Tab-separated table of C-alpha atoms in Angstrom:
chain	number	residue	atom	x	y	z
R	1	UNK	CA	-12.377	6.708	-49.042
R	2	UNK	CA	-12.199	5.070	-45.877
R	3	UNK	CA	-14.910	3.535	-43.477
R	4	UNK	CA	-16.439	5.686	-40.641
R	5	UNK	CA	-15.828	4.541	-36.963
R	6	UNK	CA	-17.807	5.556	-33.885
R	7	UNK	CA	-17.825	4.155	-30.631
R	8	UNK	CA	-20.872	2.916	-29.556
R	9	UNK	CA	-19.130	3.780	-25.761
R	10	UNK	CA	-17.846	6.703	-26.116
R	11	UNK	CA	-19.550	8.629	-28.889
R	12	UNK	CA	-23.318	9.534	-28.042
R	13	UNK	CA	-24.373	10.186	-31.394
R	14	UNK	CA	-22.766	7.004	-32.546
R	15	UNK	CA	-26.165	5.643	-33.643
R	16	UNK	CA	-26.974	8.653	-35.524
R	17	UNK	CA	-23.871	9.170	-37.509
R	18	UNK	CA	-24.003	5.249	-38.257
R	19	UNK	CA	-27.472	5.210	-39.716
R	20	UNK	CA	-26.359	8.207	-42.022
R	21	UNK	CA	-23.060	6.257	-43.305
R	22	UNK	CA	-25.374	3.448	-43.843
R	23	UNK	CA	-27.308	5.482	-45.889
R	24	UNK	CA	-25.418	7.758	-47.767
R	25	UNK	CA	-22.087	5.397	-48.656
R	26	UNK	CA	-23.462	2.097	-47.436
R	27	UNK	CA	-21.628	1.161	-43.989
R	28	UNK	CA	-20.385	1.835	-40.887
R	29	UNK	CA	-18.121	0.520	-38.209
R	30	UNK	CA	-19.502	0.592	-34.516
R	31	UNK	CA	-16.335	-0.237	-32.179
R	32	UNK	CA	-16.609	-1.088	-28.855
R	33	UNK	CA	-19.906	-3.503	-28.734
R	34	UNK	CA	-18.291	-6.962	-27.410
R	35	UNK	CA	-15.426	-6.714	-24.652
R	36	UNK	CA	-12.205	-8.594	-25.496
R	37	UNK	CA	-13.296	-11.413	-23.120
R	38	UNK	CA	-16.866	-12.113	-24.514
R	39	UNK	CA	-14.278	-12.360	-27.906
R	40	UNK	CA	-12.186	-15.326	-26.504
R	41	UNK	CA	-15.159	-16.903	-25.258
R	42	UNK	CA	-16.829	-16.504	-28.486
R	43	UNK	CA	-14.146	-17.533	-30.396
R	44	UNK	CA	-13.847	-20.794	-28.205
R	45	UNK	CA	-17.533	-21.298	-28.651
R	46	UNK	CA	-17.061	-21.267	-32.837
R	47	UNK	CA	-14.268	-23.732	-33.095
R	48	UNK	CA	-16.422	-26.264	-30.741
R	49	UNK	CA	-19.493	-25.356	-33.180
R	50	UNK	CA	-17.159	-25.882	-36.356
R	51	UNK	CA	-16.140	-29.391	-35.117
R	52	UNK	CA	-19.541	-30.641	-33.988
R	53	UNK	CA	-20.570	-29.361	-37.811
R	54	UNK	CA	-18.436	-31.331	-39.407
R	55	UNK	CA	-18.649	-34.071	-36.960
R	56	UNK	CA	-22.719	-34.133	-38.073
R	57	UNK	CA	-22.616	-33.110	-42.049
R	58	UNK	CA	-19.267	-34.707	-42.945
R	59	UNK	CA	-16.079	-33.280	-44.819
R	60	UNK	CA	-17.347	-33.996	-48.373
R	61	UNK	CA	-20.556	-32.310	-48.034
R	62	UNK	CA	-18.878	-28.934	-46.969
R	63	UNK	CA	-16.375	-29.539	-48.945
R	64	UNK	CA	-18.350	-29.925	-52.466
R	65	UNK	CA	-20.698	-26.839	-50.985
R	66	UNK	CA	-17.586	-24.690	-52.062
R	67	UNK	CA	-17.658	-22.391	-48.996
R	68	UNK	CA	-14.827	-21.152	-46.616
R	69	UNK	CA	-15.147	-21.652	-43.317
R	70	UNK	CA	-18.869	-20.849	-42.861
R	71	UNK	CA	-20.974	-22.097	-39.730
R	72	UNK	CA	-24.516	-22.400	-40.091
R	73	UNK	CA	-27.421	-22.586	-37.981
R	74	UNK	CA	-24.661	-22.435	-35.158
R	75	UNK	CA	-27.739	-21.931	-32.451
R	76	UNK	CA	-28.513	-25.651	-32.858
R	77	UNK	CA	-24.772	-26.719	-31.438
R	78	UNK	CA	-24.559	-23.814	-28.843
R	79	UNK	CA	-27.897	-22.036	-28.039
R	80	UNK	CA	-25.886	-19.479	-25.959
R	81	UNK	CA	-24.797	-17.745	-29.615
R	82	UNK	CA	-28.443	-17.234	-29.806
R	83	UNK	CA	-28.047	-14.239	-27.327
R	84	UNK	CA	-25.761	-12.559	-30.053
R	85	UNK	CA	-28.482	-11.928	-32.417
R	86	UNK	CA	-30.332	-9.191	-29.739
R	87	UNK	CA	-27.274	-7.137	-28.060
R	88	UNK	CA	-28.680	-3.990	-27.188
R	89	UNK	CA	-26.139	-2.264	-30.845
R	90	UNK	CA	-27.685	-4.751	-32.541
R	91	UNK	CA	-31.256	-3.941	-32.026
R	92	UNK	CA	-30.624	-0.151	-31.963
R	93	UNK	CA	-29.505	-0.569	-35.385
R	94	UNK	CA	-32.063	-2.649	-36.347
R	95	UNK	CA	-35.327	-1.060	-35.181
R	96	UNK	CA	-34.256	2.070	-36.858
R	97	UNK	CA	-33.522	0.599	-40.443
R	98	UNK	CA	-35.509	-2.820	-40.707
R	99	UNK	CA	-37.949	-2.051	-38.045
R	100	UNK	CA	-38.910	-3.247	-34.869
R	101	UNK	CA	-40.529	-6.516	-36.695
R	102	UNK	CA	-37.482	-7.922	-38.025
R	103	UNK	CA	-36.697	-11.199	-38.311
R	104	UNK	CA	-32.956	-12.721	-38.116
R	105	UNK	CA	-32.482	-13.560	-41.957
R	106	UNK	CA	-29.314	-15.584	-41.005
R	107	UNK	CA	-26.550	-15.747	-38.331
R	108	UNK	CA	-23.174	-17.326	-40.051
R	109	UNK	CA	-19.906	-17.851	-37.846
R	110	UNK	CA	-16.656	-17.330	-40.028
R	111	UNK	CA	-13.662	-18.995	-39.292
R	112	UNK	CA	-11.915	-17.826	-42.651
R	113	UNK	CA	-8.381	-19.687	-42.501
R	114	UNK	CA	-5.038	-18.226	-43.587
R	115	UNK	CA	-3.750	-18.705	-47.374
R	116	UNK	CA	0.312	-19.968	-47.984
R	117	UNK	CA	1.760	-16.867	-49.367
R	118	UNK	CA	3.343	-18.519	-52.349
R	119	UNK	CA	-0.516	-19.379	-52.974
R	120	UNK	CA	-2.363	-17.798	-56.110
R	121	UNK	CA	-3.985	-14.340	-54.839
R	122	UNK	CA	-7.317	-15.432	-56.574
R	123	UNK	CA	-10.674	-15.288	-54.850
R	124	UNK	CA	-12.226	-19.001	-54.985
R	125	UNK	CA	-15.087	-18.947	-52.468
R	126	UNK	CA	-18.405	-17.247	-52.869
R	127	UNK	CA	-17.798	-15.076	-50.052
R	128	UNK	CA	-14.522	-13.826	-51.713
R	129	UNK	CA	-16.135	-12.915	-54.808
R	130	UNK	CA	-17.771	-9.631	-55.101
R	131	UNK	CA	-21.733	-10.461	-54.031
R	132	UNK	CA	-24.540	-8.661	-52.295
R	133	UNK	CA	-26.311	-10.515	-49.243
R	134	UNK	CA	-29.922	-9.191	-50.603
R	135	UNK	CA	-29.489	-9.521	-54.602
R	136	UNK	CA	-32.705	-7.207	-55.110
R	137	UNK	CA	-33.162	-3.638	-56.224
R	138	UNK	CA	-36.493	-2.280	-54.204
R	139	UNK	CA	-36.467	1.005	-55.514
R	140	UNK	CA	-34.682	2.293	-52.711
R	141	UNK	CA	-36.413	0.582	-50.312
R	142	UNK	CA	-34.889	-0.628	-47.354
R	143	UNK	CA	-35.436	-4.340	-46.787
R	144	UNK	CA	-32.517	-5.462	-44.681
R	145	UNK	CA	-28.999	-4.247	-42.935
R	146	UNK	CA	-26.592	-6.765	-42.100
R	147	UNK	CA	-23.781	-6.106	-38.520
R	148	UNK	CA	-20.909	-8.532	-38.787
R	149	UNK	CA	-19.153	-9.018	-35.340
R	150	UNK	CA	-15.231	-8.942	-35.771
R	151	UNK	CA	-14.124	-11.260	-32.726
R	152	UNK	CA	-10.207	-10.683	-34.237
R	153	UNK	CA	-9.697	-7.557	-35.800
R	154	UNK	CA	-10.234	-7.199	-39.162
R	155	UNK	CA	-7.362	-5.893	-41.339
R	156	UNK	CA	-6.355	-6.419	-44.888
R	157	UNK	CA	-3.817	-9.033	-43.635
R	158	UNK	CA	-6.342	-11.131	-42.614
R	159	UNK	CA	-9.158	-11.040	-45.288
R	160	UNK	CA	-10.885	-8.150	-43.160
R	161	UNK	CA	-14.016	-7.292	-44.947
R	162	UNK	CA	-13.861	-5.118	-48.550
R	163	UNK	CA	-16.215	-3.519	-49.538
R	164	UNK	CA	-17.229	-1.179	-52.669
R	165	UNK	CA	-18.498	2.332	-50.866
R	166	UNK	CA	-21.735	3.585	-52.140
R	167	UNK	CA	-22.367	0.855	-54.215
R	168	UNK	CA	-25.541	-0.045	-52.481
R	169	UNK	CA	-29.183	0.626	-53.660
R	170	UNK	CA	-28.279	-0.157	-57.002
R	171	UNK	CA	-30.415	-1.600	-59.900
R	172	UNK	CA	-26.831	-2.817	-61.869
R	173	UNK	CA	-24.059	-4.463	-60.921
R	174	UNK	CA	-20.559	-2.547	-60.856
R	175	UNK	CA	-18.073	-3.253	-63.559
R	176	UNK	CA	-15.035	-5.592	-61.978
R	177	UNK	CA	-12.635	-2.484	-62.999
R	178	UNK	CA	-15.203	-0.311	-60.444
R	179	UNK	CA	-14.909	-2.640	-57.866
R	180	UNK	CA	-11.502	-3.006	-57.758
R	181	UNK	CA	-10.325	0.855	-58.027
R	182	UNK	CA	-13.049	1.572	-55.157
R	183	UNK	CA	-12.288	-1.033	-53.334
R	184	UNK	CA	-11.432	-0.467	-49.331
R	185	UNK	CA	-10.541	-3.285	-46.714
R	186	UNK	CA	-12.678	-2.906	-43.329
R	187	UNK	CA	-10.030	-2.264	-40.803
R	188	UNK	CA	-11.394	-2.349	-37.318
R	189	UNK	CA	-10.870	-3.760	-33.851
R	190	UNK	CA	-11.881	-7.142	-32.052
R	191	UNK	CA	-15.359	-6.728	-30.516
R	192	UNK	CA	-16.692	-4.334	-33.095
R	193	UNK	CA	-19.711	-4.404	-35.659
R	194	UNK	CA	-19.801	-3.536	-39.442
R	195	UNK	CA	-23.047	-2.069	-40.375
R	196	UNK	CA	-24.028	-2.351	-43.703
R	197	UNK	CA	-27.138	-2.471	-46.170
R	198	UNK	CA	-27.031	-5.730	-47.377
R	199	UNK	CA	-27.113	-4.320	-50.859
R	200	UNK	CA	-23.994	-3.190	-50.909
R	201	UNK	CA	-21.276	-4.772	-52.815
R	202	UNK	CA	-18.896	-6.438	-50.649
R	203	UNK	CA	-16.489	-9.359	-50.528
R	204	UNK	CA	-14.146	-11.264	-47.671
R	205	UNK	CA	-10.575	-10.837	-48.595
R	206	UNK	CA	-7.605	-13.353	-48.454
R	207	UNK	CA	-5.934	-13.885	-45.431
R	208	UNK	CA	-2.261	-13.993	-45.140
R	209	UNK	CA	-1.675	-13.349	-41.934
R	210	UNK	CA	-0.728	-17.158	-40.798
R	211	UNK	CA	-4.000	-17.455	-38.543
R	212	UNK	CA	-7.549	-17.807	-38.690
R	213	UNK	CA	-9.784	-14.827	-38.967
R	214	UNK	CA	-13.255	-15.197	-37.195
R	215	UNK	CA	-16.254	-13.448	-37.082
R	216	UNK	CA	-19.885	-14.061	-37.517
R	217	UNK	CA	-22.415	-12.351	-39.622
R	218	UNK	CA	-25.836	-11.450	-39.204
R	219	UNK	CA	-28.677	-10.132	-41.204
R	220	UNK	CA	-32.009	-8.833	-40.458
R	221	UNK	CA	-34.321	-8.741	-43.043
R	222	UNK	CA	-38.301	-7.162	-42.775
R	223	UNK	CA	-40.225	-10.355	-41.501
R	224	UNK	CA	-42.061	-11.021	-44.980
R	225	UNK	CA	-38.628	-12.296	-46.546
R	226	UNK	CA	-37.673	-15.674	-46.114
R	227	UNK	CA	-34.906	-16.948	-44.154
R	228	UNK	CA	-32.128	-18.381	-45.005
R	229	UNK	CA	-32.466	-21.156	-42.419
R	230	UNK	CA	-36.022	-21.525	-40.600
R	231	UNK	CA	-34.858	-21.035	-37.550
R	232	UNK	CA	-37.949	-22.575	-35.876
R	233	UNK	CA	-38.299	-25.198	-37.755
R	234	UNK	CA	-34.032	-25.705	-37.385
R	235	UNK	CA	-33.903	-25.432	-33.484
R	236	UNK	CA	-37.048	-26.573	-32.678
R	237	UNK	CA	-39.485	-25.059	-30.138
R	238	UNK	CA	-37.540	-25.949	-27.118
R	239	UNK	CA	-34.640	-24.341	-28.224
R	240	UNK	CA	-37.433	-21.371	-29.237
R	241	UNK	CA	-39.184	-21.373	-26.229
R	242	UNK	CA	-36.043	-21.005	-23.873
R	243	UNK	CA	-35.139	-17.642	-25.388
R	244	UNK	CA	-36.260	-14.215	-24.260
R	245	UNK	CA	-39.678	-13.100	-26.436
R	246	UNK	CA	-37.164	-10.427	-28.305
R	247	UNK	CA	-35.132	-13.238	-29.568
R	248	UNK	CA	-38.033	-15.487	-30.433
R	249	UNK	CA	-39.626	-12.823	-32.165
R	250	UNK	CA	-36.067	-12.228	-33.892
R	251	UNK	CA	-35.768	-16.037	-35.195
R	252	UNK	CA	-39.764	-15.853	-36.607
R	253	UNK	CA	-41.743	-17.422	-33.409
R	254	UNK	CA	-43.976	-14.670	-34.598
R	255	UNK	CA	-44.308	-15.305	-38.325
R	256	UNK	CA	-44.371	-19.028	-38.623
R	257	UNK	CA	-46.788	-20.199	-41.403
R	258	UNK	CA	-50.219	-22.066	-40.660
R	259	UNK	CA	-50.204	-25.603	-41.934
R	260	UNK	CA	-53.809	-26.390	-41.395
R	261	UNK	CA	-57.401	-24.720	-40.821
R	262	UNK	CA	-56.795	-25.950	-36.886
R	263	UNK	CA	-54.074	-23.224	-36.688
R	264	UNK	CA	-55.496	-20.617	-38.513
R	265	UNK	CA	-58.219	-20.383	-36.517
R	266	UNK	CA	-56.847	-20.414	-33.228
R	267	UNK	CA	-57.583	-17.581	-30.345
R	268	UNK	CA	-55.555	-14.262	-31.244
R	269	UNK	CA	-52.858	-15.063	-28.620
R	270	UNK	CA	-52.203	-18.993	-29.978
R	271	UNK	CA	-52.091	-17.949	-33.609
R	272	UNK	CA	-48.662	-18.374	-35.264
R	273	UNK	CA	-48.434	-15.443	-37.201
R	274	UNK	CA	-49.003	-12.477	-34.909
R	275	UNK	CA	-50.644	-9.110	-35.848
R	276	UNK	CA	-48.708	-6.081	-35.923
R	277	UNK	CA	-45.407	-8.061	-37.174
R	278	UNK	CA	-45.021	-5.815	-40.415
């Protein structure tokens, strides 16, 4: 089974046919959302952010995490990556799975480096293990959708993106042996976005081609769930405050948590958590 591609520029229904992959096998790939200059100028951006990380956590922290490559919280080091979490695919994708009142869950860069080939073929990392990015069975319910950007390509050369079709909305977990035999490898252009429901059972792979993969993941989860990071809290309200209203709403301006009687009873329009927000 492969993946389905659309276009998101040359396919009018490409919104409609992605929303039923999602559904009915679990992803989608949406080509044609970032140009291949808004790539190289992300992918500039993510090596400056990877330094300044490990510049301001250290080697050995990141290191005894266990994780490959991963760049959190990457707003707080460049704000402009901010603007990535509300392209207009994005948000069309969004609003019509996880509703308009979503809240950014996370937003991970991946710079996922390239393996010796004489090097075991095992899967170390979390992220190259067989996971889902919401571990809970809602009956069917859909509580959050994930759209990785691929700034390279994604191929099986590189540790492009495998995932486990129809897999998703699943009390169990698949056996290994099921994973493996329906396994497929995400293969998709620079600038795209893989859809998914972030219960589906995916993994990175290993990257042999002889040069970094990047790309940068974000989920969207319905704005009662906790975040990974809180983003408020994280970039402060500066950072907030600078951003359109869609993006503060997006990193949970809108559904921040009273911390004392003074704030809960503000006026309607100073209160932290908002009506209508789901």
């Amino acid at each position: 089974m492969s993946v389905i591609k659309v276009n998101c520029r040359e396919d009018g229904d490409w919104l409609e046919v992605t929303l039923g992959a999602v559904r009915h096998v679990g992803c989608a790939v949406v080509e044609g959302v970032l140009t291949p200059e808004r790539c190289e100028e992300i992918r500039e951006k993510l090596y400056a952010v990877q330094q300044a990380i490990r510049d301001d956590i250290g080697e050995e922290r990141l290191a005894r995490a266990g994780e490959l490559g991963v760049l959190r919280n990457m707003g707080a080091y460049d704000p402009s990556l901010l603007e990535l979490i509300a392209l207009p695919e994005i948000l069309a994708v969004v609003d019509a799975t996880v509703s308009e009142t979503a809240i950014l869950h996370l937003q991970n860069g991946f710079i996922l480096p390239s393996k010796d080939p004489a090097e075991s073929n095992g899967r170390g990392s979390f992220q190259q293990s067989y996971h889902r990015d919401f571990p809970r069975y809602l009956d069917g319910y859909l509580a959050s959708i994930n759209t990785l950007l691929t700034i390279d390509a994604f191929t099986p050369a590189n540790g492009g993106t495998l995932v486990a079709p129809g897999t998703h909305q699943r009390p169990e977990r698949p056996s290994d042996a099921y994973l493996k035999a329906s396994e497929v490898a995400v293969d998709c252009a620079p600038g795209s976005m893989i859809v998914f429901d972030s219960t589906l059972w995916h993994a990175a792979g290993v990257n042999r081609s002889g040069r970094d993969r990047v790309g940068i993941n974000q989920q969207y989860t319905r704005s009662f769930f906790k975040q990974q990071i809180d983003y408020v809290r994280a970039l402060g309200d500066d950072v907030v405050l600078a951003q359109p209203d869609r993006v503060q709403q997006l990193l949970g301006w809108y559904t921040r948590v009273v911390t004392s009687l003074d704030e809960y009873y503000r006026p309607a329009e100073e209160r932290l958590y908002r009506s209508g927000q789901g």
